[in-house]
Short mmCIF file of C-alpha atoms in Angstrom, two decimals:
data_model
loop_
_atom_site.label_atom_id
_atom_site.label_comp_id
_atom_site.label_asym_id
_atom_site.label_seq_id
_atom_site.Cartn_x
_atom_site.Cartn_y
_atom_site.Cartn_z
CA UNK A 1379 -33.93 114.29 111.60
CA UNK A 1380 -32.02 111.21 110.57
CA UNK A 1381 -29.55 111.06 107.93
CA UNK A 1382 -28.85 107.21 107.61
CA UNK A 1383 -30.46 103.43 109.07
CA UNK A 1384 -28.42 100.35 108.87
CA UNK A 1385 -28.23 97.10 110.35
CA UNK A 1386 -25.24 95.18 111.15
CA UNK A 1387 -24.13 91.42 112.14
CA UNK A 1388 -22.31 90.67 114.95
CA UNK A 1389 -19.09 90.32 112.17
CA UNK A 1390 -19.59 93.98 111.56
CA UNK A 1391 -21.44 93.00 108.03
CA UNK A 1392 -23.69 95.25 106.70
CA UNK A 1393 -27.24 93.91 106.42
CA UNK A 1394 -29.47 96.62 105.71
CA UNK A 1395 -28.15 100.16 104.62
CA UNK A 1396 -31.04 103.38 104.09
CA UNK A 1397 -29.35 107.12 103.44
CA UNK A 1398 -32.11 109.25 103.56
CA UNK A 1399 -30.97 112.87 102.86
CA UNK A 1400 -27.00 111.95 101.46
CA UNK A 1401 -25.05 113.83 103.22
CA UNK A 1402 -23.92 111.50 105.68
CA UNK A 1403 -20.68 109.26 104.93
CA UNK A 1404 -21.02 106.38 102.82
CA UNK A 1405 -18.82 104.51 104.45
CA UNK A 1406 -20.79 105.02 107.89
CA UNK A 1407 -20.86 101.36 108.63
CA UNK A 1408 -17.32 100.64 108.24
CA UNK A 1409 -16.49 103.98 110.61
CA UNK A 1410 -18.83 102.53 112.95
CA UNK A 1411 -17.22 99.00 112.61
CA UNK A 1412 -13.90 100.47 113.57
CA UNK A 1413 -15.48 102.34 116.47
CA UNK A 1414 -16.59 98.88 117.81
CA UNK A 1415 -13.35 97.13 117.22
CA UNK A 1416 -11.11 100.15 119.37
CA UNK A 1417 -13.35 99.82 121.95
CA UNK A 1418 -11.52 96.21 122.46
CA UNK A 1419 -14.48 93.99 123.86
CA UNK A 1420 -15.76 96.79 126.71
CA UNK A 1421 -19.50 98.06 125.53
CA UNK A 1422 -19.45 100.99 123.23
CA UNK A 1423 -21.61 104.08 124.18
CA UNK A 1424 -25.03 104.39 122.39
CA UNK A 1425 -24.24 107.68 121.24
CA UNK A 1426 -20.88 108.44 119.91
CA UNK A 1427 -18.99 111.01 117.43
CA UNK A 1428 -17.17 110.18 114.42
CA UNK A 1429 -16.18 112.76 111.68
CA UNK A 1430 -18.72 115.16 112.38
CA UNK A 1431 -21.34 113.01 112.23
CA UNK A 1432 -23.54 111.31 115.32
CA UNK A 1433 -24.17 107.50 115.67
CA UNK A 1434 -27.08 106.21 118.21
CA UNK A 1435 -27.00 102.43 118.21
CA UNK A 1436 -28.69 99.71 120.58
CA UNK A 1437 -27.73 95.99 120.37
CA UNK A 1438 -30.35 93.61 119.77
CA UNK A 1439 -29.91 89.99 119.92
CA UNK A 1440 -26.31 90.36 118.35
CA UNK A 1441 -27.68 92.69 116.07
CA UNK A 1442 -26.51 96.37 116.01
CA UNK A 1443 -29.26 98.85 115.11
CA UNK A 1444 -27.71 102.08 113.66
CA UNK A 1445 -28.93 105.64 113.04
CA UNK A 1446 -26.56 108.51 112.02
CA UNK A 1447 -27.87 112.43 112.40
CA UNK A 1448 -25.65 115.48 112.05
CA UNK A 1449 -28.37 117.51 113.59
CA UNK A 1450 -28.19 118.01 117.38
CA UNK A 1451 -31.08 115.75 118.21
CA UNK A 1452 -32.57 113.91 121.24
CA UNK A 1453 -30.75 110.96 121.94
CA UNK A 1454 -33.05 109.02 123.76
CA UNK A 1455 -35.94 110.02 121.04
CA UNK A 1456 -33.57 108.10 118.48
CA UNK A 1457 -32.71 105.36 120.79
CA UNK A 1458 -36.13 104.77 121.40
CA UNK A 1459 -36.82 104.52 117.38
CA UNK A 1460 -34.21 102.30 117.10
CA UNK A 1461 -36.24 99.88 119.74
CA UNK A 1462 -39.16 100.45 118.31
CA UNK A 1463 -37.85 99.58 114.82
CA UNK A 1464 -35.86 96.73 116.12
CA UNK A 1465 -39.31 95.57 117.53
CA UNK A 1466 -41.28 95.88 114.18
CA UNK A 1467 -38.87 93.84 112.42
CA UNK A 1468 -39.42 91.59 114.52
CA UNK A 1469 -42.83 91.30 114.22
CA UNK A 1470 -42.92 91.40 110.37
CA UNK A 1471 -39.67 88.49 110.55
CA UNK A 1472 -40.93 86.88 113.71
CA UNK A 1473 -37.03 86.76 115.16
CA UNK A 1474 -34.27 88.62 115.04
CA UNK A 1475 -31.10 86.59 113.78
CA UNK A 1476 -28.99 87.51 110.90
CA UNK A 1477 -30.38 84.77 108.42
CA UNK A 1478 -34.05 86.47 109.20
CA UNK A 1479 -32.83 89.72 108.05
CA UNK A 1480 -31.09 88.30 104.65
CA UNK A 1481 -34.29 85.98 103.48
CA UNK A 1482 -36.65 89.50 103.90
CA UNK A 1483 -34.00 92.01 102.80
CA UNK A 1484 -36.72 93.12 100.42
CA UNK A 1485 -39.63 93.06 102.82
CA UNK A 1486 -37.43 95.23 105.71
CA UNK A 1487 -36.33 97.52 102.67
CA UNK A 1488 -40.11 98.08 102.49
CA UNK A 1489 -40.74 98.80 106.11
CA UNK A 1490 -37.56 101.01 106.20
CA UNK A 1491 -39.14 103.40 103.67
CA UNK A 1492 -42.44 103.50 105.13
CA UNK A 1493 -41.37 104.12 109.04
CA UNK A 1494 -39.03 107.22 107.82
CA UNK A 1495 -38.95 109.47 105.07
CA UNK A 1496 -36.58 111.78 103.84
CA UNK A 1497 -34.97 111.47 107.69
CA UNK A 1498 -38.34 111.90 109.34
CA UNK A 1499 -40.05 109.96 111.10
CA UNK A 1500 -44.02 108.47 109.87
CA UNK A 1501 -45.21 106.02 112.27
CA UNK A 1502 -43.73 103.39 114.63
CA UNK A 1503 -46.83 101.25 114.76
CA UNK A 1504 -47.06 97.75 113.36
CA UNK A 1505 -50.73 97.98 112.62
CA UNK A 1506 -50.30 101.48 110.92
CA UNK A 1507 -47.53 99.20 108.45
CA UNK A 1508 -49.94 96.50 107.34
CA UNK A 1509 -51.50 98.24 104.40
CA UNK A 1510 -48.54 99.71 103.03
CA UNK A 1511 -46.15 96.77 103.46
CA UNK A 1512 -46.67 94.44 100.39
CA UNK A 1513 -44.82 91.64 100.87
CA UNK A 1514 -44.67 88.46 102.58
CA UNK A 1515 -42.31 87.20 104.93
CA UNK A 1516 -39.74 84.61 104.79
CA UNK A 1517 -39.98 81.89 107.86
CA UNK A 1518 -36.62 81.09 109.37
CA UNK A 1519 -36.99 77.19 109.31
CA UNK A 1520 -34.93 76.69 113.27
CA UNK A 1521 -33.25 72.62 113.16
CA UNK A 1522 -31.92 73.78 116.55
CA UNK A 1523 -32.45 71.52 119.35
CA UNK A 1524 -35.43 72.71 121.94
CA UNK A 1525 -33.05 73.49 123.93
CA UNK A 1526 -32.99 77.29 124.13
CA UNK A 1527 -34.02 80.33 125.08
CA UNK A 1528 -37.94 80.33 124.55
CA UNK A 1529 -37.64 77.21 122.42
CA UNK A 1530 -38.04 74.76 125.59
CA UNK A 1531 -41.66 74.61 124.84
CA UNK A 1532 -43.93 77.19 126.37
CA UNK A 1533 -45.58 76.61 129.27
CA UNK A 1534 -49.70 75.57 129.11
CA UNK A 1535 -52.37 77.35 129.73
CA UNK A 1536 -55.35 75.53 130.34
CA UNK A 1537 -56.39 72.55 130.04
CA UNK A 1538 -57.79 72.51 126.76
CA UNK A 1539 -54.62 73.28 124.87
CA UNK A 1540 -52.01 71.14 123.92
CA UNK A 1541 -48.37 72.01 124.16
CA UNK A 1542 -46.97 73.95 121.20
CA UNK A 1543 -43.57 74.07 119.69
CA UNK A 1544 -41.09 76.00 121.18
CA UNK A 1545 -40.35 78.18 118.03
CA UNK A 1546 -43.60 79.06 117.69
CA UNK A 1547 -43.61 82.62 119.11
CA UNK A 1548 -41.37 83.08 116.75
CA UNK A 1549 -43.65 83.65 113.38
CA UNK A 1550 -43.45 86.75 111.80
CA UNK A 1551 -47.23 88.68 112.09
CA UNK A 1552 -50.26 87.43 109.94
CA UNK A 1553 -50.08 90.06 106.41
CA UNK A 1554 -53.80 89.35 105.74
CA UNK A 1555 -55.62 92.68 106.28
CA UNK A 1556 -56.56 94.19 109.56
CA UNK A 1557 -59.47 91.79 111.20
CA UNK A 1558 -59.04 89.01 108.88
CA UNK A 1559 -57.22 85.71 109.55
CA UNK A 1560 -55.22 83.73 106.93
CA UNK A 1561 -57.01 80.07 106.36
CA UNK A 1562 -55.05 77.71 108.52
CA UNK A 1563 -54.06 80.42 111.14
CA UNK A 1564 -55.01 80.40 114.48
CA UNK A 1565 -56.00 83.11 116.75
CA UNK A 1566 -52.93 82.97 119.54
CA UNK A 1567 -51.22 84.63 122.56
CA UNK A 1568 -48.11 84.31 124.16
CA UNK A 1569 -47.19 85.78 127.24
CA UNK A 1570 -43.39 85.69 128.33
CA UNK A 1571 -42.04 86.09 131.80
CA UNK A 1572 -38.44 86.34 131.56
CA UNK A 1573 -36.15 87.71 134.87
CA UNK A 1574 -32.67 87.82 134.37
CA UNK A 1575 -30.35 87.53 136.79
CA UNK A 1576 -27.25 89.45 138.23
CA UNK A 1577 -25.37 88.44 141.25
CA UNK A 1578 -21.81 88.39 142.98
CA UNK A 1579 -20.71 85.56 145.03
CA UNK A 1580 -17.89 85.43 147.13
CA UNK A 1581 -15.59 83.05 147.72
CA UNK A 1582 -17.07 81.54 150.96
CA UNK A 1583 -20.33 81.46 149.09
CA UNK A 1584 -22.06 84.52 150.58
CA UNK A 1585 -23.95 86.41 148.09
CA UNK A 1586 -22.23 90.05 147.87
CA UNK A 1587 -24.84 91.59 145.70
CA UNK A 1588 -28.23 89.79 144.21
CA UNK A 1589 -30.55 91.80 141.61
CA UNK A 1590 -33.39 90.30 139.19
CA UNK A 1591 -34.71 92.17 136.53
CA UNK A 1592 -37.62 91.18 135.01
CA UNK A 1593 -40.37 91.77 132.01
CA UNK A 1594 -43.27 90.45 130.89
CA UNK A 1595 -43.78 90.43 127.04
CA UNK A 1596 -46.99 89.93 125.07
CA UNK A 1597 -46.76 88.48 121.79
CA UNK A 1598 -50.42 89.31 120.01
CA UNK A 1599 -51.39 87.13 116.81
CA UNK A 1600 -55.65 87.58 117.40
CA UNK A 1601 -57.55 89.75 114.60
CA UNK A 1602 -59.17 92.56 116.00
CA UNK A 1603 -57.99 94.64 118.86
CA UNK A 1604 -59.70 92.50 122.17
CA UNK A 1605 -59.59 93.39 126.01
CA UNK A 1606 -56.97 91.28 127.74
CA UNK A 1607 -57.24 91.08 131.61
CA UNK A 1608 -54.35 89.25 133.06
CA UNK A 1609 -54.03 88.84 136.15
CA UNK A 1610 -50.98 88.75 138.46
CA UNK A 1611 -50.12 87.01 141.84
CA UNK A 1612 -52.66 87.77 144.32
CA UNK A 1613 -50.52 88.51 146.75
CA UNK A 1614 -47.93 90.80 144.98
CA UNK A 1615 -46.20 93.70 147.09
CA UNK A 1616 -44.49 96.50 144.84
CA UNK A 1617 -42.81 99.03 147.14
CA UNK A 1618 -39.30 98.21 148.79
CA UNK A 1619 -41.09 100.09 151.69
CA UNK A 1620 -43.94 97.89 151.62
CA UNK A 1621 -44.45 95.56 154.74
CA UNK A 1622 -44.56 92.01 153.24
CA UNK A 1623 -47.15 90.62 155.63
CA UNK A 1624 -48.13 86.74 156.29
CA UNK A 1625 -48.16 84.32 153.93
CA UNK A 1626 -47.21 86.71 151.57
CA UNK A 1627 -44.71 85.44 148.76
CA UNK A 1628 -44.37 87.91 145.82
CA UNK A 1629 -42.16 91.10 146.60
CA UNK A 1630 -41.08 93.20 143.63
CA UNK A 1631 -38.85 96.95 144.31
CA UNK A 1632 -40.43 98.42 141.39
CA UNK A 1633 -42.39 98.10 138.83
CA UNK A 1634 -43.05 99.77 135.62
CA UNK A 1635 -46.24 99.60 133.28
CA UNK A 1636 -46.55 100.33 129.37
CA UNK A 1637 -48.42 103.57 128.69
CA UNK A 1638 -51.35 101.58 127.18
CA UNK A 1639 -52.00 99.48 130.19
CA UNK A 1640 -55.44 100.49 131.92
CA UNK A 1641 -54.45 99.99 135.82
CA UNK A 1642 -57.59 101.11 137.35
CA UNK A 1643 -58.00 97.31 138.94
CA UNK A 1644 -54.42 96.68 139.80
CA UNK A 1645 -54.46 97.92 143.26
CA UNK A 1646 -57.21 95.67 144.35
CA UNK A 1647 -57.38 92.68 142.15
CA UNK A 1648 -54.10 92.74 140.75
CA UNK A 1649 -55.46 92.76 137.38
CA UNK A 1650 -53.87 94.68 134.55
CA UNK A 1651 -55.77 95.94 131.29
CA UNK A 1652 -54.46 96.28 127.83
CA UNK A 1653 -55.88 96.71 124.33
CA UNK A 1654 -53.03 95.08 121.89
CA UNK A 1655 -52.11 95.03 118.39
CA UNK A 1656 -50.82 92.80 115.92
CA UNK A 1657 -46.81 92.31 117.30
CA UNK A 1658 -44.82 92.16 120.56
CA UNK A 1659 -45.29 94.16 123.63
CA UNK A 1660 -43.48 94.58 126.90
CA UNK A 1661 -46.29 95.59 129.21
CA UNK A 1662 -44.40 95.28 132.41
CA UNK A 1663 -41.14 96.13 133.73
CA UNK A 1664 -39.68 94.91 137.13
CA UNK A 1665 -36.87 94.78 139.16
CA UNK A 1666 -35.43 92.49 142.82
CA UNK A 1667 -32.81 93.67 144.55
CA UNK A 1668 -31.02 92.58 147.79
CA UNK A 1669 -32.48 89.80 149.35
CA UNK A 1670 -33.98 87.29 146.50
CA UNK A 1671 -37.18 85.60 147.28
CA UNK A 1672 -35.51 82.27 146.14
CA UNK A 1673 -32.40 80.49 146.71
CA UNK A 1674 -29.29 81.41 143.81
CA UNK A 1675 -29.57 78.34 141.16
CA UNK A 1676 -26.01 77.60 141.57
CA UNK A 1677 -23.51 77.24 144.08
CA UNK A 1678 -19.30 77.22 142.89
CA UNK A 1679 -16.72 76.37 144.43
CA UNK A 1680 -12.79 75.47 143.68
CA UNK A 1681 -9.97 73.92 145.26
CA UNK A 1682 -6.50 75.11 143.32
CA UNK A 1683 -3.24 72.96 144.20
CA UNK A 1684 0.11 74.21 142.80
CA UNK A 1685 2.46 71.17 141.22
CA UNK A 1686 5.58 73.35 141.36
CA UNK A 1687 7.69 70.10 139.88
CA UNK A 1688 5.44 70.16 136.89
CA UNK A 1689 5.20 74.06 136.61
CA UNK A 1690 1.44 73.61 136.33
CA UNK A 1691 -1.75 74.23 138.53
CA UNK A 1692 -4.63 71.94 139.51
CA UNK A 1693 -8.01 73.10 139.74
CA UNK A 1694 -11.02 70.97 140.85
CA UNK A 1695 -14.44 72.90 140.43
CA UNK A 1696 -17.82 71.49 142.26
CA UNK A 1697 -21.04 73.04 140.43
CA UNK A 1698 -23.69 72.73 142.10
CA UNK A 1699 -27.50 72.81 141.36
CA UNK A 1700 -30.00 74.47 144.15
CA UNK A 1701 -33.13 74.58 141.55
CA UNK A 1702 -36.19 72.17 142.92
CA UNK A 1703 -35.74 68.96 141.34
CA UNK A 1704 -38.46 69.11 139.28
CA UNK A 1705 -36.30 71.63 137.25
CA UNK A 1706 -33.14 71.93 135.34
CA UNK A 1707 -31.37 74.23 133.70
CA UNK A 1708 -29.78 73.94 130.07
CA UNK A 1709 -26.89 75.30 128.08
CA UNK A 1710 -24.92 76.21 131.19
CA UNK A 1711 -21.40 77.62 130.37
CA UNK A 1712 -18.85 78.28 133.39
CA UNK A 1713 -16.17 80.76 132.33
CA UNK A 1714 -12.73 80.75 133.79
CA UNK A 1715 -10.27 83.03 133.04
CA UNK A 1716 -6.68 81.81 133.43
CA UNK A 1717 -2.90 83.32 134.04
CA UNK A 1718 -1.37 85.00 131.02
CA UNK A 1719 1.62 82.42 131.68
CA UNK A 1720 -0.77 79.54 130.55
CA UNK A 1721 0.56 77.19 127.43
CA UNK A 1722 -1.99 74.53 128.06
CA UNK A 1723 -5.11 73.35 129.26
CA UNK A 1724 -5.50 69.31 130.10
CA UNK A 1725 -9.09 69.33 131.17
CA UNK A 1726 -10.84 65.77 133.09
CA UNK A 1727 -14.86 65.78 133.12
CA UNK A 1728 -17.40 63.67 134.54
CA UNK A 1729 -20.85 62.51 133.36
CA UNK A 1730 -21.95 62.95 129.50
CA UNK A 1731 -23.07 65.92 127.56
CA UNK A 1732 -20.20 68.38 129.27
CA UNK A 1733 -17.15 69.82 127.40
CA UNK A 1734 -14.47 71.97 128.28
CA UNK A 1735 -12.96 74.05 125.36
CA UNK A 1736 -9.86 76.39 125.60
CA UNK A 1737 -10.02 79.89 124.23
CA UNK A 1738 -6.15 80.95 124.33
CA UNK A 1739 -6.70 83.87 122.47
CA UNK A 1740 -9.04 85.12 125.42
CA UNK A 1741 -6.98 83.36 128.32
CA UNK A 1742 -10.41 81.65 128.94
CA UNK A 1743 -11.68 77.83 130.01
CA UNK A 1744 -14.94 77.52 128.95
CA UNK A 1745 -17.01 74.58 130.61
CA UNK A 1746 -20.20 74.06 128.83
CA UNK A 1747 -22.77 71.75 130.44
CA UNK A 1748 -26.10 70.57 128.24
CA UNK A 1749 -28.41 70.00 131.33
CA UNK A 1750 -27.99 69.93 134.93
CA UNK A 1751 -30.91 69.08 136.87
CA UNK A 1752 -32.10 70.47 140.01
CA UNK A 1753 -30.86 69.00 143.32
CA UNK A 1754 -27.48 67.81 141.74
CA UNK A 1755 -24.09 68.39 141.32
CA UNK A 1756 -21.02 67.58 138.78
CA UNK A 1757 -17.32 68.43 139.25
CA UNK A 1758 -14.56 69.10 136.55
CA UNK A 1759 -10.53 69.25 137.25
CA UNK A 1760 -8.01 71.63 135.13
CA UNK A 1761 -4.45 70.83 134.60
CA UNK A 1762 -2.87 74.47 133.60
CA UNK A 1763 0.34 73.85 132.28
CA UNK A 1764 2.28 77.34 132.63
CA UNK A 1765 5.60 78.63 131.26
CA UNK A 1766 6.43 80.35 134.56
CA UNK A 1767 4.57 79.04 137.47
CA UNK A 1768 4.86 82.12 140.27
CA UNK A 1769 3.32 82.55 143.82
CA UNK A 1770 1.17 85.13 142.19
CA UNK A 1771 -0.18 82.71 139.55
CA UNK A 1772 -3.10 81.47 141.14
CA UNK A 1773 -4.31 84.64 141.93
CA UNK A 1774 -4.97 84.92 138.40
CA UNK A 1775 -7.63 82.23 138.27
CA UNK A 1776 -10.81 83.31 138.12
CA UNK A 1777 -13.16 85.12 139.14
CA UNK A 1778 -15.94 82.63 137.52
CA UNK A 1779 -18.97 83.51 135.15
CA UNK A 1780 -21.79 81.52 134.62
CA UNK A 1781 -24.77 81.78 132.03
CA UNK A 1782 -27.88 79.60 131.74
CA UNK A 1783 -31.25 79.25 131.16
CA UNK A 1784 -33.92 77.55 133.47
CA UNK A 1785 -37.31 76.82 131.98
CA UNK A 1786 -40.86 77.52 134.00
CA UNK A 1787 -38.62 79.03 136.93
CA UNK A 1788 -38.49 82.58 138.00
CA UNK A 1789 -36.79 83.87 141.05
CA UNK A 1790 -39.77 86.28 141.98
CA UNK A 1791 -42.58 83.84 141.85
CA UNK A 1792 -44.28 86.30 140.46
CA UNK A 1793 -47.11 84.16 138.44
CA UNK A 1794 -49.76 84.74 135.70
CA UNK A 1795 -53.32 83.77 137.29
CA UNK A 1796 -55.29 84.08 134.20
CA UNK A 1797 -55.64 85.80 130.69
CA UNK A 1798 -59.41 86.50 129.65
CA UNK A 1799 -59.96 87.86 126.41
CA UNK A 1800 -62.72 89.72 125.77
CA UNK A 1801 -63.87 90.69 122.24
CA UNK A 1802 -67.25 92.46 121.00
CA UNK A 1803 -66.96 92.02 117.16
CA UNK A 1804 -65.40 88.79 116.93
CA UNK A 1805 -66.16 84.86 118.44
CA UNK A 1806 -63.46 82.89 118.34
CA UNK A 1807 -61.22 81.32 121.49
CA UNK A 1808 -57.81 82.14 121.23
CA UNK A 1809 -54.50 79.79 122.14
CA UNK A 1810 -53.24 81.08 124.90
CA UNK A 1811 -49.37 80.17 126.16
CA UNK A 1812 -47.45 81.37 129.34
CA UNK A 1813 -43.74 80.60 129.74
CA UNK A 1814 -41.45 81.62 133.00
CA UNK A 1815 -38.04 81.62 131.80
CA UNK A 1816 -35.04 82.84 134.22
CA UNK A 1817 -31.74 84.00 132.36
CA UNK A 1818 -27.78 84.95 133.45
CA UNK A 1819 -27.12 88.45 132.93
CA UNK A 1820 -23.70 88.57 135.20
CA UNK A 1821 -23.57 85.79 137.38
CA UNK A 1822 -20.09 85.85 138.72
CA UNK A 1823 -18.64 83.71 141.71
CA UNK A 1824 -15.07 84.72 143.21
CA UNK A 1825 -12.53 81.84 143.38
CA UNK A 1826 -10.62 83.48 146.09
#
């Protein structure tokens, strides 16, 4: 039983606020606010205590999702309706950003009273929503680049499509009634293979620990509810046990399915069955661990001189790109952290669309790259000018971090063969998109 649903910015602003029963605090944003700020950067636990009262929170796209209970509950039932809200915003807003939630304050108001009432919960299901929800939704209007995340343009699939634009995934869900199509709307699907990446490099460029996790999400706008058959690599192994025999190239640990995925031809055709609604799905769950199928996108290395006359260091950093050179990768950001006896930061960079910004309130150099393309390399040099240059100081440089984004590249080679779409009640042939997109989630490389 929930007391209390709010969203909140990254800022710690309060977007969307519900009390349900009140008795909880009505300043439960603010005391969760100053929960996140004493945690000082490190990631705050999804349940925590405050004045007698329990928060549950999950983090979505720099959005914090917030439920308060005083009741001794489930956790991982609440975190679980936090996803699953999280999820149906989505759908009804199309993307999760904070100017999304403030042009349909009004229609998320609506869908917060409908999903819960009176702190319990009435349905989770974005089909189940439709007739009660009455308004429309608000398009975020993106000027960004296509450059990002999912906004590089997806993938095609087939040849009688032609490429769409890369924010358009991003629509909120048809309202028209269930089985009926606005005029002008198309009947489309979008499936999403995204594998982020974690990895430790040493110094001498050995990889000390190498993990991918990936997903595969399935974003439904078709009327009806059709059979989807999608198939997978043929010749996928799951099992770490598994003997990987000739000419096989597809190896995953694990791998976990949605509830609502019918399995019964996955073993021999490697064909997976699923029934979706209206909204975003993540169907599959997999994981990569030890030695990758693929070579690491990026190799780093760094050669630090000390200029003891100058009380300063010299760093010169090599980045370089191992992707095939049919691909790049885009919005690449090198983090360096730097001694605390640091007053300056003189950087020298080669080749355009490259900066290097100095963050002296995080005692952090911060080399941002537009585009690097595969099968090439770029170099930057530091000048840290320090107030007390010690033998100890450059063991303070470093270690690295890098984040990025790589377009129709995935470490697993795991691949989507087809998608068929079969539907009894209605003809129509649906747009159908597939984009691979591989992602940093701690990709750190040790200087020393």
């Amino acid at each position: 039983m929930l007391a209390q649903l709010f969203i909140l910015s990254s800022r710690g602003d309060v977007l969307i606020f519900k009390d349900y029963r009140g008795d909880g605090p009505k300043d439960a944003g603010e005391l969760f606010v100053e929960k996140l700020k004493s945690s000082k950067g490190q990631d705050l636990p999804p349940v925590i205590e405050a004045n007698g009262i329990y928060m549950l929170h999950i983090k979505c796209d720099n959005l914090f999702f917030v439920c308060t209970t005083k009741s001794d509950v489930s956790p991982f039932t609440h975190l679980e309706l936090l996803a699953r809200f999280s999820n149906i915003v989505k759908d009804y807003c199309g993307i999760l950003t904070e100017e999304s939630i403030q042009l349909n304050f009004a229609l998320i108001n609506e869908l917060v009273d409908e999903i819960i009432d009176y702190g319990y919960v009435q349905t989770t299901s974005t089909k189940a929503l439709k007739p009660y929800v009455q308004g429309d939704p608000t398009q975020v209007r993106s000027d960004r680049p296509m450059l990002g995340i999912l906004g590089l343009g997806p993938g095609l699939f087939g040849s009688d499509m032609d490429v769409a634009p890369g924010a358009a995934a991003e629509k909120p869900i048809p309202m028209a009634p269930s089985g009926q199509l606005f005029r002008g709307a198309k009947n489309e699907i979008y499936l999403d293979v995204i594998e982020k990446l974690t990895v430790l490099i040493s110094a001498n460029g050995s990889v000390i620990r190498g993990e991918v996790n990936g997903c595969i999400n399935l974003k439904s706008f078709v009327i009806g509810n059709p059979e989807l058959q999608i198939g997978l690599s043929d010749d996928l192994v799951v099992g770490k046990t598994s003997q990987v025999g000739y000419g096989s190239s597809v190896r995953l640990d694990h791998a976990n399915f949605h509830p609502s995925v019918n399995l019964t031809e996955f073993d021999q055709k490697r064909t997976v069955i699923i029934h979706p609604s209206e909204g975003q799905v993540t169907f599959m769950k997999y994981g990569v661990s030890g030695e990758l199928p693929s070579a690491l996108p990026f190799q780093l290395s760094a050669t630090i001189e000390e200029v003891s006359d100058k009380q300063a260091l010299d760093i010169q950093f090599h980045l370089r790109c191992d992707l095939p050179k049919s691909r790049s990768a885009v919005n690449v950001a090198v983090s360096i952290p730097v001694p605390k006896a640091t007053t300056d930061v003189i950087p020298s960079i080669q080749g355009s669309g490259q900066s290097i910004e100095y963050k002296a309130s995080e005692r952090q150099a911060i080399w941002a790259i537009k585009k690097i393309a595969g099968g090439t390399d770029t170099t930057a040099r530091l000048r840290l000018t320090l107030s007390n240059l010690t033998t100890s100081s450059r063991l303070e440089v470093g270690p690295a971090n890098l984040d990025f984004e790589i377009k129709d590249f995935v470490c697993s080679h795991l691949q989507i063969k087809y998608l068929k779409v079969f539907d009894r009640h209605n003809s129509y042939v649906p747009y159908r998109w597939v984009r691979y997109v591989s992602l940093s989630d701690s990709y750190v490389v040790r200087l020393r």
